[in-house]
Amino acid sequence: MTQLTWEEKHALITRNLAEVLGDEKLKTILKERDLKLYWGTATTGKPHIGYFTPMTKIADFLRAGVEVTILFADLHASLDNMKAPWDLLKLREQYYEAIIKALLKSIDVPIEKLKFVKGTDYQLTEKYTLDMYRLSTLTTEHDVKKAGAEVVKQVANPLLSGLLYPGLQVLDEEYLKVDAQFGGIDQRKIFTFAEKYLPALGYEKRIHLMNPMIPGLAGAKMSSSEEDSKIDLLDNAASIKKKLKKAFCEPGNIIDNGLLSFAKSVLFPLMKEGESFLVPRAAEFGGDASYANYEELEMAYAEHAIHPGDLKSALEVYINKLLDPIRKEFASDPKLKSLSAKAYPLPSKQKPSAEPAEVVPSRLDIRVGKIVEVQRHPDADSLYIEKIDLGEESGPRTIVSGLVNFVPIEQMQDRMVVVLANLKPANLRGVSSHGMVLCASVDEPTKAVEPLRPPVNSKPGDKVVVEGYENGNPDEVLNPKKKVWEKLQVDLKINANGVACWSGNPLITPSNENLLVDSLRNVSIK
């Protein structure tokens, strides 16, 4: 194998990244020796095809001679809103190692060059614990919440566990004895937090390499917790075809297109010299098309030379080719099949209670949100497709709203709204909608709709409750068959003062302020 120059190693390490913090230090190290780097993943949700994005970069790192450590962050996982109990986390750590090794082998990454570490192997030592205490004397609640804003679920009254999460990630850089940490661009605030506080502890500031985030199939961030946003690494061919068919893929849209992003970040970097990206097409539509690089593919899609259906067909072939070795390995090994079932058991069916649950407004998960992106639905003139920040770790939700005829698009961008967040996701003209923007609405004599207005000091994720019903717990998902929303909605009204109420009791935010509308009075909330 030809020895690479430091410039060639630098080019491999940094290609296709969204950002590099500490590039000059990176160059200095490469002139003297190979880089040491770690990538961490919290062992909670089931790994999906989005994991090919960091793994493709890890392949680049290894080709550049980087010493790579993969951290299975089990302690982080336990702190992240207790998504899984410890006995399940132990099984999931085993599952992560098995599935990631299979994924790496599927793209010809030699796993013997990798080092795998479990967080609790060193994060429970006396020295590490004392450093956590030392760090806590230097940081403020504001700085910690800001650092974790993109990766830790933000709520009005956060658990202390979520505030510990960024500090662990900071100390990992020192205790893993690396030069650099690799992660997604959503980790940037934690990385800058580390750059500030590691030197304050007397430790060296590290380099930070950031990957772009891949949109999910529904248009928002690809998330393990949103089934319609991702393809599981063990999904069969029929499931992949079904999910791709439903995927959001607007003609000509190259910005918010998860399929194109996957091709750019995964498929093209994995292609060998001389290979091209093949898009199968019927003869009457010009026959098969091939593209030597991503820029050619993107330009063709932007110019409508490729139909969304043809792009989906192409991705279906490539994704199945990537997943075939992983599926075969798990299907042929009874121990791996058993591990998968135990690590991610199907939810147990609960016996129906003798008494039906009381239909009270505390069962509604109502939150303040901020519209961070909005566009017209390509297939429905009256609908907007909005990305709404609800303060969730998974990123903004995709929500479809019928507001085109009532609110100009320029008034939607960056608008604060109120969202019913625990409706069952619905497919609206090909786009999966994960919630509903609550509005004052009247049909007679003229149709009028006006979104509820949160108080000016509201933040994304602020919980909205009905006064007198503050102590209940929202349903995880409102069961459409039980018609909980429909039964509660009939008593949701705007009163004569423009205040949102349920049965006369005002809806209030954590600051004990009301939700208002500007013009409509004595009308329903829908």
Short mmCIF file of C-alpha atoms in Angstrom, two decimals:
data_model
loop_
_atom_site.label_atom_id
_atom_site.label_comp_id
_atom_site.label_asym_id
_atom_site.label_seq_id
_atom_site.Cartn_x
_atom_site.Cartn_y
_atom_site.Cartn_z
CA MET A 1 0.00 0.00 0.00
CA THR A 2 1.33 3.44 -0.98
CA GLN A 3 2.29 5.63 1.97
CA LEU A 4 0.13 8.76 2.02
CA THR A 5 1.57 12.22 2.51
CA TRP A 6 0.24 14.30 5.41
CA GLU A 7 -1.61 16.48 2.87
CA GLU A 8 -3.35 13.41 1.42
CA LYS A 9 -4.26 12.22 4.91
CA HIS A 10 -5.65 15.68 5.73
CA ALA A 11 -7.77 15.66 2.58
CA LEU A 12 -9.20 12.22 3.43
CA ILE A 13 -9.91 13.17 7.04
CA THR A 14 -11.70 16.42 6.20
CA ARG A 15 -13.55 15.56 2.99
CA ASN A 16 -17.36 15.90 3.10
CA LEU A 17 -17.31 17.28 6.64
CA ALA A 18 -19.62 20.15 7.60
CA GLU A 19 -17.02 21.86 9.82
CA VAL A 20 -13.59 21.43 11.42
CA LEU A 21 -12.62 23.18 14.66
CA GLY A 22 -8.84 23.18 15.13
CA ASP A 23 -7.69 22.59 11.56
CA GLU A 24 -4.23 24.10 12.11
CA LYS A 25 -3.63 21.77 15.04
CA LEU A 26 -4.79 18.87 12.88
CA LYS A 27 -2.22 19.75 10.21
CA THR A 28 0.55 20.09 12.83
CA ILE A 29 -0.18 16.62 14.25
CA LEU A 30 -0.35 14.99 10.80
CA LYS A 31 3.07 16.37 9.92
CA GLU A 32 4.49 14.51 12.93
CA ARG A 33 2.34 11.39 13.43
CA ASP A 34 -1.07 9.81 12.85
CA LEU A 35 -4.17 11.26 14.51
CA LYS A 36 -6.03 9.64 17.45
CA LEU A 37 -9.79 10.14 17.36
CA TYR A 38 -13.01 8.90 18.96
CA TRP A 39 -16.65 8.70 17.92
CA GLY A 40 -19.33 8.01 20.51
CA THR A 41 -22.88 6.76 20.26
CA ALA A 42 -25.43 6.44 23.07
CA THR A 43 -26.80 2.90 23.08
CA THR A 44 -30.53 3.69 23.09
CA GLY A 45 -32.55 3.55 19.85
CA LYS A 46 -31.96 0.89 17.20
CA PRO A 47 -29.18 1.85 14.73
CA HIS A 48 -30.54 2.76 11.27
CA ILE A 49 -29.06 3.49 7.85
CA GLY A 50 -28.11 6.97 9.04
CA TYR A 51 -25.23 5.20 10.83
CA PHE A 52 -23.62 4.62 7.44
CA THR A 53 -22.82 8.35 7.42
CA PRO A 54 -20.37 8.33 10.36
CA MET A 55 -19.13 4.86 9.39
CA THR A 56 -18.25 6.08 5.88
CA LYS A 57 -16.16 8.83 7.46
CA ILE A 58 -14.57 6.32 9.86
CA ALA A 59 -13.53 4.40 6.73
CA ASP A 60 -11.84 7.61 5.51
CA PHE A 61 -10.12 8.04 8.88
CA LEU A 62 -8.75 4.50 8.82
CA ARG A 63 -7.45 4.93 5.26
CA ALA A 64 -5.66 8.04 6.53
CA GLY A 65 -3.99 6.02 9.29
CA VAL A 66 -6.12 7.47 12.11
CA GLU A 67 -6.29 5.45 15.33
CA VAL A 68 -10.08 5.28 15.85
CA THR A 69 -11.91 4.49 19.10
CA ILE A 70 -15.66 3.81 19.04
CA LEU A 71 -17.30 4.62 22.37
CA PHE A 72 -20.52 2.84 23.31
CA ALA A 73 -21.85 5.52 25.65
CA ASP A 74 -23.99 3.40 27.96
CA LEU A 75 -23.82 5.83 30.87
CA HIS A 76 -24.84 8.70 28.59
CA ALA A 77 -27.76 6.56 27.44
CA SER A 78 -28.97 6.03 31.00
CA LEU A 79 -28.86 9.78 31.68
CA ASP A 80 -30.79 10.71 28.54
CA ASN A 81 -34.27 10.82 30.08
CA MET A 82 -33.90 7.16 31.18
CA LYS A 83 -34.89 5.86 27.76
CA ALA A 84 -34.06 2.31 28.84
CA PRO A 85 -33.39 0.53 32.16
CA TRP A 86 -29.85 -0.75 32.88
CA ASP A 87 -30.57 -4.41 32.15
CA LEU A 88 -31.84 -3.43 28.70
CA LEU A 89 -28.91 -1.05 28.12
CA LYS A 90 -26.46 -3.91 28.70
CA LEU A 91 -28.16 -5.92 25.97
CA ARG A 92 -28.27 -2.90 23.66
CA GLU A 93 -24.55 -2.29 24.11
CA GLN A 94 -23.96 -5.86 22.88
CA TYR A 95 -26.37 -5.29 19.99
CA TYR A 96 -24.66 -2.02 18.99
CA GLU A 97 -21.26 -3.69 18.88
CA ALA A 98 -22.55 -6.59 16.77
CA ILE A 99 -24.55 -4.45 14.33
CA ILE A 100 -21.84 -1.80 13.91
CA LYS A 101 -19.19 -4.45 13.26
CA ALA A 102 -21.50 -6.01 10.64
CA LEU A 103 -22.12 -2.57 9.11
CA LEU A 104 -18.40 -1.82 8.90
CA LYS A 105 -17.65 -5.19 7.31
CA SER A 106 -20.41 -4.53 4.73
CA ILE A 107 -18.46 -1.49 3.49
CA ASP A 108 -15.07 -3.25 3.69
CA VAL A 109 -13.76 -1.45 6.77
CA PRO A 110 -11.19 -3.64 8.57
CA ILE A 111 -12.55 -3.79 12.12
CA GLU A 112 -9.31 -5.15 13.57
CA LYS A 113 -7.95 -1.60 13.29
CA LEU A 114 -10.71 -0.26 15.54
CA LYS A 115 -10.86 -0.03 19.30
CA PHE A 116 -14.26 -0.46 21.00
CA VAL A 117 -14.76 1.00 24.49
CA LYS A 118 -17.76 1.01 26.84
CA GLY A 119 -18.33 4.23 28.79
CA THR A 120 -18.85 2.56 32.16
CA ASP A 121 -15.44 0.86 31.81
CA TYR A 122 -13.80 4.14 32.91
CA GLN A 123 -16.54 6.73 33.65
CA LEU A 124 -17.21 5.25 37.13
CA THR A 125 -13.59 5.45 38.31
CA GLU A 126 -12.69 7.68 41.24
CA LYS A 127 -10.55 10.06 39.14
CA TYR A 128 -13.22 10.53 36.47
CA THR A 129 -15.90 11.11 39.13
CA LEU A 130 -13.77 13.71 40.90
CA ASP A 131 -13.19 15.48 37.57
CA MET A 132 -16.98 15.58 37.05
CA TYR A 133 -17.29 17.30 40.43
CA ARG A 134 -14.47 19.70 39.51
CA LEU A 135 -16.21 20.51 36.24
CA SER A 136 -19.48 21.19 38.09
CA THR A 137 -17.74 23.92 40.13
CA LEU A 138 -16.74 25.73 36.92
CA THR A 139 -19.87 25.51 34.77
CA THR A 140 -23.22 27.25 35.03
CA GLU A 141 -26.67 25.80 34.43
CA HIS A 142 -27.03 28.20 31.49
CA ASP A 143 -23.84 26.99 29.80
CA VAL A 144 -24.70 23.31 30.30
CA LYS A 145 -28.25 23.68 28.94
CA LYS A 146 -26.92 25.64 25.97
CA ALA A 147 -24.27 22.96 25.27
CA GLY A 148 -26.83 20.18 25.25
CA ALA A 149 -29.56 22.08 23.42
CA GLU A 150 -29.26 20.05 20.21
CA VAL A 151 -28.75 16.59 21.71
CA VAL A 152 -30.47 16.47 25.11
CA LYS A 153 -34.25 16.78 25.32
CA GLN A 154 -35.09 20.34 26.41
CA VAL A 155 -38.04 20.71 28.77
CA ALA A 156 -39.27 23.42 31.11
CA ASN A 157 -38.01 21.57 34.21
CA PRO A 158 -35.05 19.46 33.01
CA LEU A 159 -33.84 16.47 34.99
CA LEU A 160 -30.38 16.83 36.52
CA SER A 161 -29.30 13.79 34.48
CA GLY A 162 -29.65 15.75 31.24
CA LEU A 163 -27.44 18.52 32.64
CA LEU A 164 -24.69 15.98 33.43
CA TYR A 165 -24.66 14.64 29.86
CA PRO A 166 -22.47 17.38 28.22
CA GLY A 167 -19.89 17.18 31.03
CA LEU A 168 -19.39 13.47 30.46
CA GLN A 169 -18.77 14.07 26.78
CA VAL A 170 -16.22 16.76 27.60
CA LEU A 171 -14.22 14.49 29.93
CA ASP A 172 -14.35 11.57 27.49
CA GLU A 173 -11.89 13.43 25.25
CA GLU A 174 -9.30 13.46 28.04
CA TYR A 175 -9.91 9.97 29.38
CA LEU A 176 -9.83 8.32 25.96
CA LYS A 177 -6.47 10.06 25.31
CA VAL A 178 -7.40 11.27 21.82
CA ASP A 179 -6.45 14.28 19.72
CA ALA A 180 -9.93 14.74 18.25
CA GLN A 181 -13.61 13.96 18.61
CA PHE A 182 -15.84 13.21 15.64
CA GLY A 183 -19.60 13.75 15.62
CA GLY A 184 -22.53 15.35 13.83
CA ILE A 185 -22.92 19.09 13.37
CA ASP A 186 -25.69 18.86 16.02
CA GLN A 187 -22.87 18.27 18.54
CA ARG A 188 -21.24 21.65 17.84
CA LYS A 189 -22.37 23.34 21.07
CA ILE A 190 -20.99 20.47 23.15
CA PHE A 191 -17.72 20.67 21.21
CA THR A 192 -17.33 24.42 21.87
CA PHE A 193 -18.26 23.74 25.52
CA ALA A 194 -15.40 21.22 25.64
CA GLU A 195 -12.98 23.70 24.08
CA LYS A 196 -13.80 26.19 26.83
CA TYR A 197 -13.82 23.92 29.88
CA LEU A 198 -11.17 21.23 29.25
CA PRO A 199 -8.36 23.85 29.47
CA ALA A 200 -10.04 25.21 32.62
CA LEU A 201 -9.49 21.75 34.16
CA GLY A 202 -5.84 21.80 33.07
CA TYR A 203 -6.38 19.52 30.09
CA GLU A 204 -5.57 20.06 26.42
CA LYS A 205 -8.15 21.45 23.98
CA ARG A 206 -9.05 18.90 21.32
CA ILE A 207 -9.83 19.04 17.58
CA HIS A 208 -13.49 18.62 16.55
CA LEU A 209 -14.63 17.15 13.24
CA MET A 210 -18.32 17.47 12.33
CA ASN A 211 -20.42 15.53 9.84
CA PRO A 212 -23.49 17.05 8.16
CA MET A 213 -26.84 15.76 9.43
CA ILE A 214 -28.82 13.52 7.07
CA PRO A 215 -32.53 14.36 6.73
CA GLY A 216 -34.90 11.49 7.39
CA LEU A 217 -37.37 10.00 4.94
CA ALA A 218 -40.11 12.36 6.15
CA GLY A 219 -37.90 15.43 5.66
CA ALA A 220 -36.79 16.10 9.28
CA LYS A 221 -33.77 14.67 11.08
CA MET A 222 -33.42 10.89 10.80
CA SER A 223 -34.36 9.55 14.22
CA SER A 224 -34.50 6.12 15.84
CA SER A 225 -37.67 7.18 17.67
CA GLU A 226 -39.61 8.10 14.50
CA GLU A 227 -40.35 4.95 12.51
CA ASP A 228 -41.29 6.75 9.29
CA SER A 229 -38.07 8.80 9.27
CA LYS A 230 -35.59 5.93 8.95
CA ILE A 231 -34.74 2.52 7.53
CA ASP A 232 -33.57 -0.03 10.08
CA LEU A 233 -30.35 -1.93 9.31
CA LEU A 234 -32.31 -5.20 9.45
CA ASP A 235 -35.37 -4.07 7.45
CA ASN A 236 -36.27 -6.47 4.65
CA ALA A 237 -36.50 -5.48 0.98
CA ALA A 238 -40.30 -5.16 1.05
CA SER A 239 -40.16 -2.81 4.04
CA ILE A 240 -37.49 -0.68 2.35
CA LYS A 241 -39.58 -0.39 -0.82
CA LYS A 242 -42.61 0.68 1.24
CA LYS A 243 -40.67 3.28 3.24
CA LEU A 244 -38.97 4.74 0.17
CA LYS A 245 -42.30 4.97 -1.63
CA LYS A 246 -43.62 7.15 1.22
CA ALA A 247 -40.40 9.21 1.52
CA PHE A 248 -40.59 12.97 1.04
CA CYS A 249 -38.77 13.68 -2.23
CA GLU A 250 -39.99 16.92 -3.80
CA PRO A 251 -39.15 17.30 -7.52
CA GLY A 252 -36.12 19.55 -7.98
CA ASN A 253 -35.59 20.01 -4.21
CA ILE A 254 -31.90 19.39 -3.45
CA ILE A 255 -31.84 21.10 -0.03
CA ASP A 256 -34.20 19.07 2.14
CA ASN A 257 -33.84 15.70 0.45
CA GLY A 258 -32.78 12.76 2.62
CA LEU A 259 -32.26 10.48 -0.39
CA LEU A 260 -29.84 12.83 -2.12
CA SER A 261 -28.04 13.47 1.18
CA PHE A 262 -27.57 9.73 1.69
CA ALA A 263 -26.16 9.40 -1.83
CA LYS A 264 -23.74 12.28 -1.19
CA SER A 265 -22.53 11.24 2.27
CA VAL A 266 -22.52 7.45 1.87
CA LEU A 267 -22.89 6.04 -1.63
CA PHE A 268 -20.46 8.24 -3.58
CA PRO A 269 -17.63 8.08 -0.98
CA LEU A 270 -17.93 4.25 -1.03
CA MET A 271 -17.69 3.97 -4.81
CA LYS A 272 -14.49 2.53 -6.19
CA GLU A 273 -12.50 4.27 -8.91
CA GLY A 274 -14.32 4.11 -12.24
CA GLU A 275 -17.74 3.34 -10.72
CA SER A 276 -20.71 5.60 -11.32
CA PHE A 277 -24.15 6.07 -9.77
CA LEU A 278 -26.80 4.32 -11.87
CA VAL A 279 -30.38 5.57 -12.06
CA PRO A 280 -32.56 2.95 -13.81
CA ARG A 281 -35.21 4.42 -16.15
CA ALA A 282 -37.60 3.08 -18.74
CA ALA A 283 -36.59 3.55 -22.38
CA GLU A 284 -39.46 5.98 -23.03
CA PHE A 285 -38.03 8.28 -20.35
CA GLY A 286 -34.50 8.27 -21.77
CA GLY A 287 -33.22 4.95 -20.46
CA ASP A 288 -30.73 4.40 -17.66
CA ALA A 289 -28.65 7.39 -16.55
CA SER A 290 -25.30 7.28 -14.76
CA TYR A 291 -23.38 9.94 -12.84
CA ALA A 292 -19.65 9.93 -12.15
CA ASN A 293 -19.89 12.24 -9.13
CA TYR A 294 -22.49 13.64 -6.75
CA GLU A 295 -22.43 17.13 -8.29
CA GLU A 296 -23.67 15.70 -11.60
CA LEU A 297 -26.48 13.82 -9.85
CA GLU A 298 -27.54 16.87 -7.84
CA MET A 299 -27.58 19.10 -10.92
CA ALA A 300 -29.65 16.58 -12.86
CA TYR A 301 -32.19 16.34 -10.03
CA ALA A 302 -32.34 20.14 -9.62
CA GLU A 303 -33.04 20.49 -13.34
CA HIS A 304 -35.82 17.84 -13.15
CA ALA A 305 -33.85 15.48 -15.38
CA ILE A 306 -34.42 12.78 -12.74
CA HIS A 307 -37.92 11.99 -11.51
CA PRO A 308 -38.32 11.35 -7.73
CA GLY A 309 -39.61 7.85 -8.49
CA ASP A 310 -36.45 7.03 -10.45
CA LEU A 311 -34.23 8.35 -7.65
CA LYS A 312 -36.13 6.20 -5.14
CA SER A 313 -35.68 3.13 -7.38
CA ALA A 314 -31.95 3.78 -7.57
CA LEU A 315 -31.62 4.20 -3.79
CA GLU A 316 -33.62 1.01 -3.23
CA VAL A 317 -31.01 -1.00 -5.17
CA TYR A 318 -28.03 0.57 -3.40
CA ILE A 319 -29.52 0.36 0.10
CA ASN A 320 -30.43 -3.31 -0.32
CA LYS A 321 -26.90 -3.99 -1.55
CA LEU A 322 -25.48 -2.33 1.57
CA LEU A 323 -27.84 -4.12 3.94
CA ASP A 324 -27.69 -7.62 2.41
CA PRO A 325 -24.50 -8.70 4.26
CA ILE A 326 -25.85 -7.36 7.57
CA ARG A 327 -29.22 -9.06 7.19
CA LYS A 328 -27.59 -12.36 6.19
CA GLU A 329 -25.20 -12.31 9.17
CA PHE A 330 -28.04 -11.74 11.65
CA ALA A 331 -30.39 -14.21 9.93
CA SER A 332 -27.79 -17.00 9.98
CA ASP A 333 -26.70 -16.56 13.60
CA PRO A 334 -29.29 -17.67 16.22
CA LYS A 335 -27.40 -15.80 18.96
CA LEU A 336 -27.62 -12.51 17.05
CA LYS A 337 -31.32 -13.06 16.28
CA SER A 338 -31.96 -13.71 19.97
CA LEU A 339 -29.92 -10.66 20.99
CA SER A 340 -31.90 -8.41 18.65
CA ALA A 341 -35.20 -9.64 20.08
CA LYS A 342 -34.06 -9.22 23.69
CA ALA A 343 -32.44 -5.80 23.21
CA TYR A 344 -35.48 -4.38 21.43
CA PRO A 345 -38.48 -6.36 22.67
CA LEU A 346 -41.87 -5.71 21.14
CA PRO A 347 -44.05 -3.60 23.44
CA SER A 348 -46.19 -5.84 25.60
CA LYS A 349 -49.92 -5.58 25.11
CA GLN A 350 -51.53 -4.19 28.20
CA LYS A 351 -54.77 -5.69 29.43
CA PRO A 352 -57.65 -3.27 29.14
CA SER A 353 -58.47 -1.73 32.48
CA ALA A 354 -61.84 -2.42 34.05
CA GLU A 355 -62.56 1.30 34.17
CA PRO A 356 -61.91 3.47 31.09
CA ALA A 357 -59.29 6.20 31.59
CA GLU A 358 -60.87 9.53 32.41
CA VAL A 359 -60.98 11.91 29.46
CA VAL A 360 -59.25 14.95 30.95
CA PRO A 361 -57.16 17.67 29.23
CA SER A 362 -53.97 16.57 31.00
CA ARG A 363 -53.90 13.68 28.52
CA LEU A 364 -53.05 16.19 25.77
CA ASP A 365 -49.35 16.91 25.14
CA ILE A 366 -49.52 20.58 24.17
CA ARG A 367 -46.26 22.47 23.70
CA VAL A 368 -44.92 25.75 22.42
CA GLY A 369 -43.00 25.41 19.17
CA LYS A 370 -41.05 27.60 16.78
CA ILE A 371 -41.39 27.26 13.01
CA VAL A 372 -37.80 27.12 11.78
CA GLU A 373 -38.62 26.28 8.17
CA VAL A 374 -41.76 26.38 6.03
CA GLN A 375 -42.60 25.56 2.42
CA ARG A 376 -45.66 24.96 0.29
CA HIS A 377 -46.71 21.32 -0.08
CA PRO A 378 -45.78 20.26 -3.65
CA ASP A 379 -49.02 18.29 -4.08
CA ALA A 380 -51.58 20.32 -2.10
CA ASP A 381 -52.28 24.02 -2.70
CA SER A 382 -53.77 24.65 0.76
CA LEU A 383 -51.03 22.99 2.84
CA TYR A 384 -47.73 24.15 4.34
CA ILE A 385 -44.95 21.73 5.31
CA GLU A 386 -43.35 23.14 8.45
CA LYS A 387 -40.30 22.18 10.48
CA ILE A 388 -41.23 23.06 14.07
CA ASP A 389 -38.75 23.09 16.95
CA LEU A 390 -40.40 21.58 20.04
CA GLY A 391 -37.19 21.41 22.05
CA GLU A 392 -36.69 17.73 21.26
CA GLU A 393 -33.38 15.85 20.98
CA SER A 394 -34.50 14.42 17.66
CA GLY A 395 -34.66 17.91 16.15
CA PRO A 396 -37.56 19.82 14.59
CA ARG A 397 -40.71 17.88 13.74
CA THR A 398 -42.31 17.85 10.31
CA ILE A 399 -45.91 19.07 10.62
CA VAL A 400 -48.35 19.70 7.79
CA SER A 401 -50.87 22.53 8.34
CA GLY A 402 -53.76 23.82 6.22
CA LEU A 403 -52.86 27.48 6.72
CA VAL A 404 -51.92 28.59 3.21
CA ASN A 405 -55.18 30.51 2.70
CA PHE A 406 -55.03 32.19 6.11
CA VAL A 407 -51.41 33.07 6.96
CA PRO A 408 -48.91 34.31 4.32
CA ILE A 409 -45.78 32.20 4.13
CA GLU A 410 -43.54 35.11 5.16
CA GLN A 411 -45.51 35.36 8.43
CA MET A 412 -44.99 31.66 9.13
CA GLN A 413 -41.16 31.66 9.19
CA ASP A 414 -39.77 31.90 12.76
CA ARG A 415 -43.30 32.18 14.16
CA MET A 416 -44.00 30.84 17.67
CA VAL A 417 -46.99 28.50 17.66
CA VAL A 418 -48.80 26.02 19.90
CA VAL A 419 -48.67 22.34 18.90
CA LEU A 420 -50.63 19.26 19.93
CA ALA A 421 -47.67 16.88 19.98
CA ASN A 422 -49.12 13.44 20.82
CA LEU A 423 -51.44 12.83 17.91
CA LYS A 424 -50.74 9.66 15.96
CA PRO A 425 -48.59 10.60 12.91
CA ALA A 426 -50.67 11.03 9.77
CA ASN A 427 -49.69 10.85 6.10
CA LEU A 428 -50.95 14.01 4.38
CA ARG A 429 -50.52 13.84 0.62
CA GLY A 430 -47.28 11.87 0.89
CA VAL A 431 -45.75 13.73 3.86
CA SER A 432 -45.77 12.28 7.38
CA SER A 433 -47.12 14.90 9.80
CA HIS A 434 -46.15 14.57 13.48
CA GLY A 435 -48.52 16.91 15.28
CA MET A 436 -51.01 19.71 14.75
CA VAL A 437 -50.72 23.50 15.01
CA LEU A 438 -53.61 24.62 17.22
CA CYS A 439 -55.69 27.47 15.82
CA ALA A 440 -58.81 29.45 16.57
CA SER A 441 -61.26 28.55 13.83
CA VAL A 442 -64.71 29.60 12.65
CA ASP A 443 -66.63 28.32 9.62
CA GLU A 444 -69.63 30.64 9.51
CA PRO A 445 -70.39 33.02 7.92
CA THR A 446 -66.86 33.16 6.46
CA LYS A 447 -64.06 30.70 7.09
CA ALA A 448 -61.36 32.20 9.36
CA VAL A 449 -58.35 30.57 11.02
CA GLU A 450 -55.81 32.12 13.38
CA PRO A 451 -52.92 30.24 15.10
CA LEU A 452 -52.79 30.52 18.90
CA ARG A 453 -50.16 32.98 20.09
CA PRO A 454 -47.85 31.96 22.98
CA PRO A 455 -46.52 34.60 25.43
CA VAL A 456 -43.52 36.56 24.14
CA ASN A 457 -41.14 34.95 26.67
CA SER A 458 -42.03 31.39 25.58
CA LYS A 459 -39.39 28.90 24.46
CA PRO A 460 -39.67 25.86 22.18
CA GLY A 461 -40.71 22.89 24.28
CA ASP A 462 -42.57 24.86 26.96
CA LYS A 463 -45.42 22.68 28.23
CA VAL A 464 -48.95 24.08 28.02
CA VAL A 465 -51.54 22.84 30.52
CA VAL A 466 -55.12 23.60 31.46
CA GLU A 467 -55.38 25.42 34.77
CA GLY A 468 -56.62 22.95 37.37
CA TYR A 469 -55.24 19.95 35.45
CA GLU A 470 -51.50 20.58 35.87
CA ASN A 471 -50.58 17.28 37.54
CA GLY A 472 -51.70 14.70 34.98
CA ASN A 473 -49.50 12.87 32.48
CA PRO A 474 -50.12 13.15 28.73
CA ASP A 475 -50.76 9.97 26.74
CA GLU A 476 -47.68 8.93 24.79
CA VAL A 477 -49.88 8.81 21.68
CA LEU A 478 -53.59 9.63 21.61
CA ASN A 479 -55.44 6.49 20.50
CA PRO A 480 -57.59 7.48 17.49
CA LYS A 481 -60.05 4.68 18.26
CA LYS A 482 -60.75 6.13 21.72
CA LYS A 483 -61.36 9.60 20.19
CA VAL A 484 -59.73 11.32 23.20
CA TRP A 485 -58.83 14.41 21.17
CA GLU A 486 -62.28 14.67 19.63
CA LYS A 487 -63.96 14.44 23.06
CA LEU A 488 -61.70 17.13 24.55
CA GLN A 489 -61.64 19.39 21.50
CA VAL A 490 -65.35 20.28 21.72
CA ASP A 491 -64.66 22.20 24.96
CA LEU A 492 -61.56 24.01 23.65
CA LYS A 493 -62.64 27.59 22.94
CA ILE A 494 -61.42 31.14 22.57
CA ASN A 495 -63.38 33.22 25.10
CA ALA A 496 -64.70 36.78 24.76
CA ASN A 497 -61.29 38.17 25.81
CA GLY A 498 -59.32 36.22 23.19
CA VAL A 499 -57.96 33.72 25.76
CA ALA A 500 -57.65 30.00 24.95
CA CYS A 501 -59.65 27.88 27.43
CA TRP A 502 -60.96 24.39 28.05
CA SER A 503 -64.40 24.35 29.70
CA GLY A 504 -63.72 27.91 30.84
CA ASN A 505 -60.31 27.11 32.38
CA PRO A 506 -57.45 28.98 30.68
CA LEU A 507 -54.54 27.22 28.98
CA ILE A 508 -51.31 28.38 30.65
CA THR A 509 -47.55 28.15 30.04
CA PRO A 510 -44.81 27.48 32.68
CA SER A 511 -44.73 31.24 33.38
CA ASN A 512 -48.48 31.06 34.22
CA GLU A 513 -49.41 33.19 31.21
CA ASN A 514 -52.29 32.69 28.78
CA LEU A 515 -52.42 31.72 25.13
CA LEU A 516 -54.14 34.39 23.04
CA VAL A 517 -55.41 35.18 19.56
CA ASP A 518 -55.51 38.68 18.10
CA SER A 519 -58.93 38.95 16.47
CA LEU A 520 -61.26 35.95 16.78
CA ARG A 521 -63.59 35.68 19.78
CA ASN A 522 -65.97 32.99 21.09
CA VAL A 523 -64.82 30.40 18.55
CA SER A 524 -63.52 26.83 18.63
CA ILE A 525 -59.88 25.72 18.82
CA LYS A 526 -58.99 23.06 16.27
#
